[in-house]
Coordinates of C-alpha atoms and ligand atoms in Angstrom, one line a residue:
M1 CA 17.0 -66.0 77.8
G2 CA 17.1 -62.8 79.8
S3 CA 13.7 -61.2 79.3
P4 CA 10.2 -61.9 77.9
E5 CA 11.3 -60.4 74.6
N6 CA 14.2 -62.9 74.4
M7 CA 11.9 -65.8 75.3
R8 CA 9.6 -64.8 72.5
A9 CA 12.6 -64.6 70.1
V10 CA 13.6 -68.1 71.1
M11 CA 10.1 -69.3 70.5
K12 CA 10.3 -67.8 66.9
L13 CA 13.7 -69.4 66.3
I14 CA 12.7 -72.9 67.3
T15 CA 9.1 -73.1 65.8
D16 CA 10.2 -74.1 62.3
G17 CA 7.9 -77.1 62.1
E18 CA 10.7 -79.6 62.7
Q19 CA 10.2 -81.9 65.7
K20 CA 12.8 -81.3 68.4
I21 CA 13.7 -81.4 72.0
V22 CA 14.5 -78.0 73.4
V23 CA 16.9 -77.9 76.3
L24 CA 16.7 -74.6 78.3
S25 CA 18.9 -73.2 81.0
A26 CA 17.6 -70.8 83.6
M27 CA 16.9 -67.2 82.6
S28 CA 20.2 -65.2 82.6
G29 CA 21.4 -64.2 86.0
T30 CA 19.1 -66.6 87.8
T31 CA 21.6 -69.3 88.6
N32 CA 24.1 -66.7 89.9
S33 CA 21.4 -65.3 92.2
L34 CA 20.5 -68.8 93.4
V35 CA 24.2 -69.5 94.1
E36 CA 24.3 -66.2 96.1
I37 CA 21.2 -67.2 98.1
S38 CA 22.7 -70.6 98.9
K39 CA 25.9 -68.9 100.0
Y40 CA 24.0 -66.7 102.5
L41 CA 22.2 -69.8 103.7
H42 CA 25.4 -71.7 104.2
Q43 CA 26.7 -68.6 106.2
K44 CA 23.4 -68.7 108.2
N45 CA 22.8 -65.2 107.0
K46 CA 19.1 -65.8 106.7
E47 CA 18.1 -62.1 106.6
T48 CA 20.2 -61.4 103.4
A49 CA 19.0 -64.7 101.9
R50 CA 15.4 -63.7 102.4
L51 CA 16.1 -60.3 100.9
E52 CA 17.7 -61.8 97.8
I53 CA 14.9 -64.3 97.4
G54 CA 12.4 -61.5 97.5
K55 CA 14.3 -59.6 94.8
L56 CA 14.4 -62.6 92.5
E57 CA 10.7 -63.3 93.1
T58 CA 9.7 -59.7 92.2
K59 CA 11.8 -60.1 89.0
Y60 CA 9.9 -63.2 88.0
K61 CA 6.5 -61.6 88.7
Q62 CA 7.5 -58.8 86.2
V63 CA 8.6 -61.5 83.7
I64 CA 5.1 -63.1 83.9
A65 CA 3.4 -59.7 83.5
G66 CA 5.4 -59.1 80.3
L67 CA 5.3 -62.6 78.9
F68 CA 1.7 -63.8 78.7
T69 CA -1.4 -62.2 77.2
S70 CA -4.2 -64.4 78.6
E71 CA -5.2 -64.1 82.3
E72 CA -5.2 -67.9 82.4
S73 CA -1.6 -68.2 81.4
K74 CA -0.6 -65.5 83.8
K75 CA -2.3 -67.4 86.6
S76 CA -0.6 -70.6 85.6
G77 CA 2.7 -68.7 85.5
L78 CA 2.2 -67.3 89.0
K79 CA 1.5 -70.8 90.2
V80 CA 4.8 -72.0 88.8
I81 CA 6.7 -69.2 90.5
K82 CA 4.9 -69.7 93.8
K83 CA 5.8 -73.4 94.0
S84 CA 9.5 -72.8 93.2
F85 CA 9.8 -69.8 95.6
D86 CA 8.0 -71.8 98.4
T87 CA 10.6 -74.5 97.9
I88 CA 13.5 -71.9 98.0
K89 CA 12.0 -70.2 101.1
S90 CA 11.6 -73.5 102.9
F91 CA 15.4 -73.6 103.3
T92 CA 15.4 -70.3 105.2
S93 CA 14.5 -72.2 108.4
G94 CA 16.3 -75.3 109.7
S95 CA 19.6 -76.6 108.6
F96 CA 21.1 -76.2 105.1
G97 CA 23.3 -78.6 103.2
L98 CA 24.4 -79.7 99.7
L99 CA 21.0 -81.2 98.9
G100 CA 19.4 -77.9 99.9
E101 CA 21.7 -76.0 97.7
N102 CA 21.2 -78.4 94.7
T103 CA 17.4 -78.1 95.1
I104 CA 17.6 -74.3 95.1
L105 CA 19.9 -74.3 92.1
A106 CA 17.4 -76.5 90.2
Q107 CA 14.6 -74.0 90.5
G108 CA 16.1 -71.7 87.7
E109 CA 15.6 -74.4 85.1
L110 CA 12.4 -75.7 86.5
I111 CA 10.9 -72.2 86.3
S112 CA 12.2 -71.3 82.8
T113 CA 11.0 -74.5 81.2
Q114 CA 7.5 -74.3 82.7
L115 CA 7.1 -70.6 81.7
F116 CA 8.4 -71.3 78.2
T117 CA 6.1 -74.3 77.7
L118 CA 3.1 -72.1 78.8
L119 CA 4.2 -69.4 76.3
M120 CA 4.5 -72.0 73.5
V121 CA 1.1 -73.4 74.2
E122 CA -0.5 -69.9 74.6
N123 CA 0.8 -69.2 71.1
G124 CA -0.7 -72.3 69.6
H125 CA 2.3 -74.5 69.4
K126 CA 2.2 -78.2 70.2
A127 CA 4.7 -78.2 73.0
K128 CA 5.1 -80.4 76.0
L129 CA 7.2 -80.3 79.1
L130 CA 9.7 -83.2 79.5
P131 CA 10.8 -83.4 83.1
A132 CA 14.6 -83.9 83.1
L133 CA 14.7 -85.2 86.7
K134 CA 12.9 -88.4 85.4
F135 CA 15.7 -89.3 82.9
M136 CA 18.9 -87.3 83.5
R137 CA 21.1 -89.2 85.9
I138 CA 24.7 -89.3 87.1
D139 CA 26.4 -92.3 88.8
E140 CA 28.5 -92.6 92.0
D141 CA 31.5 -91.1 90.1
K142 CA 29.3 -88.2 88.9
I143 CA 29.5 -89.4 85.4
A144 CA 26.4 -89.3 83.2
D145 CA 24.6 -92.6 83.2
T146 CA 24.0 -92.8 79.4
H147 CA 22.2 -96.2 79.6
F148 CA 19.7 -94.9 82.1
I149 CA 19.2 -91.7 80.1
R150 CA 18.6 -93.5 76.8
K151 CA 16.1 -95.8 78.3
N152 CA 14.2 -93.4 80.4
I153 CA 14.0 -90.4 78.0
K154 CA 12.2 -92.6 75.5
K155 CA 9.9 -93.8 78.2
E156 CA 9.2 -90.2 79.3
I157 CA 8.5 -89.0 75.7
K158 CA 5.9 -91.8 75.4
E159 CA 4.4 -90.8 78.7
V160 CA 3.9 -87.1 78.0
G161 CA 2.6 -88.0 74.5
A162 CA 3.0 -86.7 71.0
A163 CA 4.2 -83.1 70.5
N164 CA 6.2 -81.1 68.0
Y165 CA 8.4 -79.5 70.6
Y166 CA 9.5 -81.1 73.8
I167 CA 10.8 -78.6 76.4
T168 CA 13.2 -79.8 79.0
Q169 CA 15.6 -78.6 81.7
G170 CA 19.3 -78.4 81.1
F171 CA 21.8 -78.6 83.9
I172 CA 19.7 -80.5 86.5
C173 CA 19.7 -84.2 87.1
K174 CA 19.4 -86.9 89.8
N175 CA 22.4 -88.6 91.3
A176 CA 23.1 -92.2 92.3
N177 CA 21.1 -91.6 95.6
N178 CA 18.2 -90.3 93.6
E179 CA 18.7 -86.8 94.9
I180 CA 18.6 -83.6 92.9
D181 CA 22.0 -82.8 91.6
N182 CA 23.5 -81.0 88.6
L183 CA 26.0 -81.2 85.8
Q184 CA 28.0 -78.2 87.0
R185 CA 27.8 -74.6 85.9
G186 CA 27.1 -74.2 82.2
G187 CA 25.9 -77.8 82.2
S188 CA 22.9 -77.2 79.9
D189 CA 25.1 -77.7 76.9
Y190 CA 26.1 -81.1 78.3
T191 CA 22.4 -82.0 78.8
A192 CA 21.7 -81.2 75.2
S193 CA 24.5 -83.4 74.0
L194 CA 23.5 -86.3 76.3
I195 CA 19.9 -86.1 75.0
G196 CA 21.0 -85.7 71.4
A197 CA 23.1 -88.9 71.8
A198 CA 20.3 -90.7 73.6
I199 CA 17.7 -90.1 70.9
D200 CA 20.1 -90.4 68.0
A201 CA 19.4 -86.8 66.9
E202 CA 20.3 -85.6 63.4
E203 CA 22.2 -82.7 64.9
I204 CA 22.8 -81.1 68.3
Q205 CA 22.6 -77.3 68.4
I206 CA 24.0 -75.2 71.2
W207 CA 22.6 -71.6 71.0
T208 CA 24.4 -68.8 72.8
D209 CA 25.0 -65.1 72.0
I210 CA 28.3 -65.6 70.1
D211 CA 29.0 -66.9 66.7
G212 CA 30.8 -70.1 67.9
F213 CA 34.5 -70.7 68.3
H214 CA 37.0 -68.1 67.0
N215 CA 40.5 -68.8 65.8
N216 CA 41.8 -66.6 68.6
D217 CA 40.5 -64.8 71.7
P218 CA 38.5 -61.8 70.5
R219 CA 38.9 -60.1 73.9
F220 CA 42.7 -59.9 73.4
V221 CA 43.4 -60.1 69.7
E222 CA 42.0 -58.0 66.9
N223 CA 40.5 -59.4 63.7
T224 CA 39.8 -62.9 64.9
K225 CA 37.8 -65.2 62.6
K226 CA 35.0 -67.5 63.3
I227 CA 35.9 -71.2 62.7
D228 CA 33.3 -72.7 60.4
H229 CA 34.2 -76.3 61.1
L230 CA 36.2 -78.3 63.7
S231 CA 36.7 -82.1 63.9
F232 CA 35.7 -83.8 67.2
N233 CA 39.4 -84.2 68.0
E234 CA 40.1 -80.5 67.5
A235 CA 36.9 -79.4 69.4
A236 CA 37.9 -81.7 72.3
E237 CA 41.2 -79.9 72.7
L238 CA 39.6 -76.5 72.4
A239 CA 36.7 -77.1 74.7
Y240 CA 38.8 -76.7 77.9
F241 CA 39.7 -73.2 76.8
G242 CA 36.3 -72.2 75.6
A243 CA 34.4 -73.3 78.7
K244 CA 32.4 -70.0 78.5
I245 CA 31.4 -71.0 75.0
L246 CA 30.8 -74.7 75.5
H247 CA 30.7 -76.9 78.6
P248 CA 33.9 -78.9 78.2
Q249 CA 32.2 -82.3 78.4
T250 CA 29.7 -81.5 75.7
V251 CA 31.5 -83.0 72.7
L252 CA 32.0 -86.5 74.2
P253 CA 28.5 -88.0 74.0
A254 CA 28.0 -86.5 70.5
R255 CA 31.2 -88.0 69.4
V256 CA 30.4 -91.4 70.7
Q257 CA 27.2 -91.5 68.6
N258 CA 28.8 -89.5 65.8
I259 CA 26.2 -86.7 65.9
P260 CA 27.3 -83.3 64.6
V261 CA 27.2 -80.4 67.1
R262 CA 26.6 -76.9 65.8
L263 CA 27.2 -73.8 67.9
K264 CA 24.7 -71.1 66.9
N265 CA 24.2 -67.4 67.7
T266 CA 20.7 -66.3 68.7
M267 CA 21.7 -62.7 67.7
N268 CA 22.7 -64.0 64.2
P269 CA 20.6 -67.1 63.5
T270 CA 21.1 -67.3 59.8
D271 CA 24.9 -67.7 60.3
G272 CA 26.0 -71.3 60.1
G273 CA 28.0 -71.0 63.4
T274 CA 30.7 -73.5 64.1
L275 CA 30.0 -77.1 63.1
I276 CA 31.8 -79.9 65.0
S277 CA 31.7 -83.3 63.3
S278 CA 33.8 -86.4 62.5
E279 CA 34.8 -84.8 59.3
T280 CA 38.2 -83.1 59.0
D281 CA 39.2 -80.2 56.7
G282 CA 42.7 -81.4 56.4
Q283 CA 45.9 -80.3 58.1
G284 CA 46.8 -77.0 59.5
I285 CA 46.5 -74.9 62.6
K286 CA 42.9 -74.0 63.3
A287 CA 43.0 -71.8 66.5
V288 CA 44.9 -70.6 69.4
A289 CA 43.3 -70.1 72.8
A290 CA 44.3 -69.4 76.4
K291 CA 43.3 -70.2 79.9
D292 CA 44.2 -68.1 83.0
G293 CA 44.4 -69.0 86.6
I294 CA 46.9 -71.8 86.1
T295 CA 49.4 -72.8 88.8
A296 CA 52.6 -74.8 88.0
V297 CA 54.0 -77.2 90.6
K298 CA 57.5 -78.5 90.2
I299 CA 58.8 -81.5 92.1
R300 CA 62.6 -82.0 92.0
S301 CA 63.9 -85.3 93.4
A302 CA 67.2 -87.1 93.0
R303 CA 65.1 -90.3 93.7
M304 CA 63.4 -89.8 90.3
L305 CA 66.6 -90.7 88.4
N306 CA 66.3 -94.2 86.9
A307 CA 63.4 -95.0 89.3
Y308 CA 60.1 -96.5 88.3
G309 CA 56.9 -95.7 90.1
F310 CA 58.0 -92.2 90.9
L311 CA 55.4 -90.4 88.7
K312 CA 52.7 -92.7 90.0
N313 CA 53.4 -91.6 93.5
V314 CA 53.3 -88.0 92.4
F315 CA 50.0 -88.4 90.6
A316 CA 48.5 -90.2 93.5
V317 CA 48.8 -87.1 95.6
F318 CA 46.7 -85.1 93.0
E319 CA 44.3 -88.0 92.9
K320 CA 44.0 -88.0 96.7
Y321 CA 43.0 -84.3 96.7
E322 CA 40.7 -84.7 93.6
T323 CA 42.7 -82.1 91.7
P324 CA 42.9 -82.6 87.9
I325 CA 46.3 -82.2 86.2
D326 CA 46.5 -80.4 82.9
M327 CA 50.0 -80.1 81.5
I328 CA 53.0 -82.2 82.4
S329 CA 56.6 -81.8 81.6
T330 CA 59.5 -84.0 82.9
S331 CA 63.2 -84.0 83.1
E332 CA 65.4 -86.7 84.5
V333 CA 65.2 -85.4 88.1
A334 CA 62.1 -83.1 88.1
V335 CA 58.6 -83.0 86.9
S336 CA 56.4 -79.9 86.4
I337 CA 52.6 -80.2 86.6
T338 CA 49.9 -77.6 86.1
I339 CA 46.6 -77.4 87.9
D340 CA 43.7 -74.8 87.8
N341 CA 42.0 -75.9 91.0
T342 CA 44.1 -74.7 93.9
Q343 CA 41.7 -75.4 96.7
K344 CA 43.9 -78.2 98.1
L345 CA 47.3 -76.7 97.1
T346 CA 48.6 -76.5 100.7
E347 CA 47.9 -80.1 101.3
I348 CA 49.3 -81.2 97.9
R349 CA 52.4 -79.2 98.5
E350 CA 52.9 -80.8 101.9
D351 CA 52.4 -84.3 100.6
L352 CA 54.7 -83.8 97.6
G353 CA 57.4 -82.4 100.0
K354 CA 58.0 -86.0 101.0
F355 CA 59.4 -86.8 97.6
G356 CA 61.7 -83.8 97.1
T357 CA 61.7 -80.0 96.9
V358 CA 58.5 -78.4 95.7
E359 CA 58.2 -75.1 93.9
V360 CA 54.9 -73.4 93.0
D361 CA 54.4 -70.6 90.4
S362 CA 51.0 -69.0 90.2
G363 CA 49.6 -66.4 87.9
M364 CA 50.2 -68.5 84.8
S365 CA 48.3 -69.1 81.6
I366 CA 48.2 -72.1 79.2
V367 CA 48.2 -71.0 75.6
C368 CA 47.4 -73.8 73.2
I369 CA 47.6 -74.2 69.5
V370 CA 44.9 -76.5 68.1
G371 CA 44.5 -78.1 64.7
D372 CA 45.4 -81.1 62.7
I373 CA 49.1 -80.7 63.1
I374 CA 51.9 -82.8 61.6
Q375 CA 54.4 -82.3 64.4
E376 CA 57.1 -84.4 62.8
E377 CA 57.0 -82.1 59.7
K378 CA 60.5 -80.6 59.2
G379 CA 60.6 -77.0 60.4
F380 CA 57.3 -77.1 62.1
A381 CA 58.7 -76.9 65.7
S382 CA 61.0 -74.1 64.6
K383 CA 58.1 -72.2 63.1
V384 CA 56.2 -72.4 66.5
F385 CA 59.3 -71.4 68.5
H386 CA 60.1 -68.6 66.1
A387 CA 56.6 -67.2 66.7
L388 CA 57.2 -67.4 70.4
D389 CA 60.5 -65.5 70.2
G390 CA 60.8 -63.2 73.1
I391 CA 58.1 -64.9 75.2
P392 CA 59.2 -66.3 78.6
I393 CA 58.0 -69.9 78.4
R394 CA 57.7 -71.8 81.6
M395 CA 56.6 -75.2 80.1
I396 CA 55.9 -76.8 76.8
S397 CA 53.8 -79.8 75.8
Y398 CA 54.5 -81.0 72.3
G399 CA 53.7 -84.4 70.9
G400 CA 51.1 -85.3 73.5
S401 CA 48.4 -85.2 70.8
R402 CA 48.6 -84.4 67.2
Y403 CA 45.8 -81.8 67.7
N404 CA 47.4 -79.7 70.4
I405 CA 50.6 -77.9 71.3
S406 CA 50.5 -76.1 74.7
V407 CA 52.8 -73.6 76.3
L408 CA 52.7 -72.2 79.8
V409 CA 53.5 -68.5 80.1
P410 CA 53.0 -65.9 82.8
T411 CA 49.5 -64.4 82.5
V412 CA 51.1 -60.9 82.0
N413 CA 52.6 -62.2 78.8
K414 CA 49.4 -63.9 77.5
K415 CA 48.2 -61.2 75.2
E416 CA 51.5 -60.9 73.4
T417 CA 51.7 -64.7 73.1
L418 CA 48.2 -64.9 71.5
Q419 CA 49.1 -62.0 69.2
A420 CA 52.4 -63.5 68.2
L421 CA 50.9 -66.9 67.4
S422 CA 48.1 -65.2 65.4
D423 CA 50.6 -63.1 63.4
N424 CA 52.9 -66.0 62.6
L425 CA 50.8 -69.1 62.5
L426 CA 47.2 -68.3 61.5
E427 CA 46.2 -67.4 58.0
G428 CA 45.0 -63.8 57.9
Ligands
LIG1 N1 21.9 -72.4 84.6 C1 23.1 -73.1 84.7 C2 24.3 -72.1 84.8 O1 24.1 -70.9 84.8 C3 23.3 -74.0 83.5 C4 23.6 -73.4 82.2 O2 23.3 -72.2 82.0 O3 24.0 -74.0 81.3 O4 25.4 -72.5 85.0
MG2 MG1 26.3 -71.8 78.4

């Protein structure tokens, strides 16, 4: 939702008479602005922070002028804005830490949901605001506390009373210390899935401005096709690569409760989008996708030969620096690992140096092939390798899951890799 027009369009889309919970993220651009503001506050650049806060506040005053018709709603809208901006401004004096930042980031969703609820009510819809901070919670390990959510969302629905449309905030939550926190950027999708699972919804719908998952990356390959249906297994493999489309954790809660997830396009609402469910359409390759910004780390050690516990020690280094590993490939005396978070690369490199020689290659991309694939099928591997003829492959992961084959290539070769896989493996 980027403008009053878009907010009205969303209202039209959702008011079909069917009871639902509507999870909203902040108006577009807002979270980015709030991240910027927090950055200035961390840098103690209060002047610039105040300037940016002022700009954002002006923008919201314009939104209110364009959104509501009655003076009463406009007044209520301005009150919402004032409260949030007073909170944001309170951090321009005194010290600033993570809790301050999370509190600032939360204002985007707090504002959008309150304005949207006012809009719904002004237009005669039976809508109520459901405060997410009362039921969305993560535990000490930053994992969603599904028991707490299930119990408390039901309590909260009772508390606010009967409505056709419950409007709630995506992204924001409380943590184990009962402080404001969030589910990471793009987390509104994840909120929707957690709520859908908690209330045993019929379907969870994620609305964006694209038609759902495509069978290849439309930014690099021509004539890609929308995928109508994916199984939970296939979607789980693809989610990491389509983080811009779908927050990677979204599928899990839905899958646990076996609730279908549908990706829909607000620009094309009659299209069925991509449906993700427990059903499978049978075997075959469904999609290829790529992720940039990958770094490969190779550890070579004579000590690895015939030793047990070697990999455990290597993995422990990544665990120590809270750096997730994606691909792994091993030989008798070496192991290659890929990561996308290089914040602690220097430390990781130093620690790994105790085991053997370490080599690092950056500027890599993972290209993955997703589908229900019978990898043992005679000739299948040769088909994949044939498609990749001429591509300099740095790593391969084959057989880790029947739903994914991944290759690591230099990012400069990504486009031709995607194209080659499309031409040779996907049905036209
Ligand atoms: N507003 C948050 C963000 O921009 C959450 C979301 O949009 O899903 O990341
Ligand atoms: Mg999103």
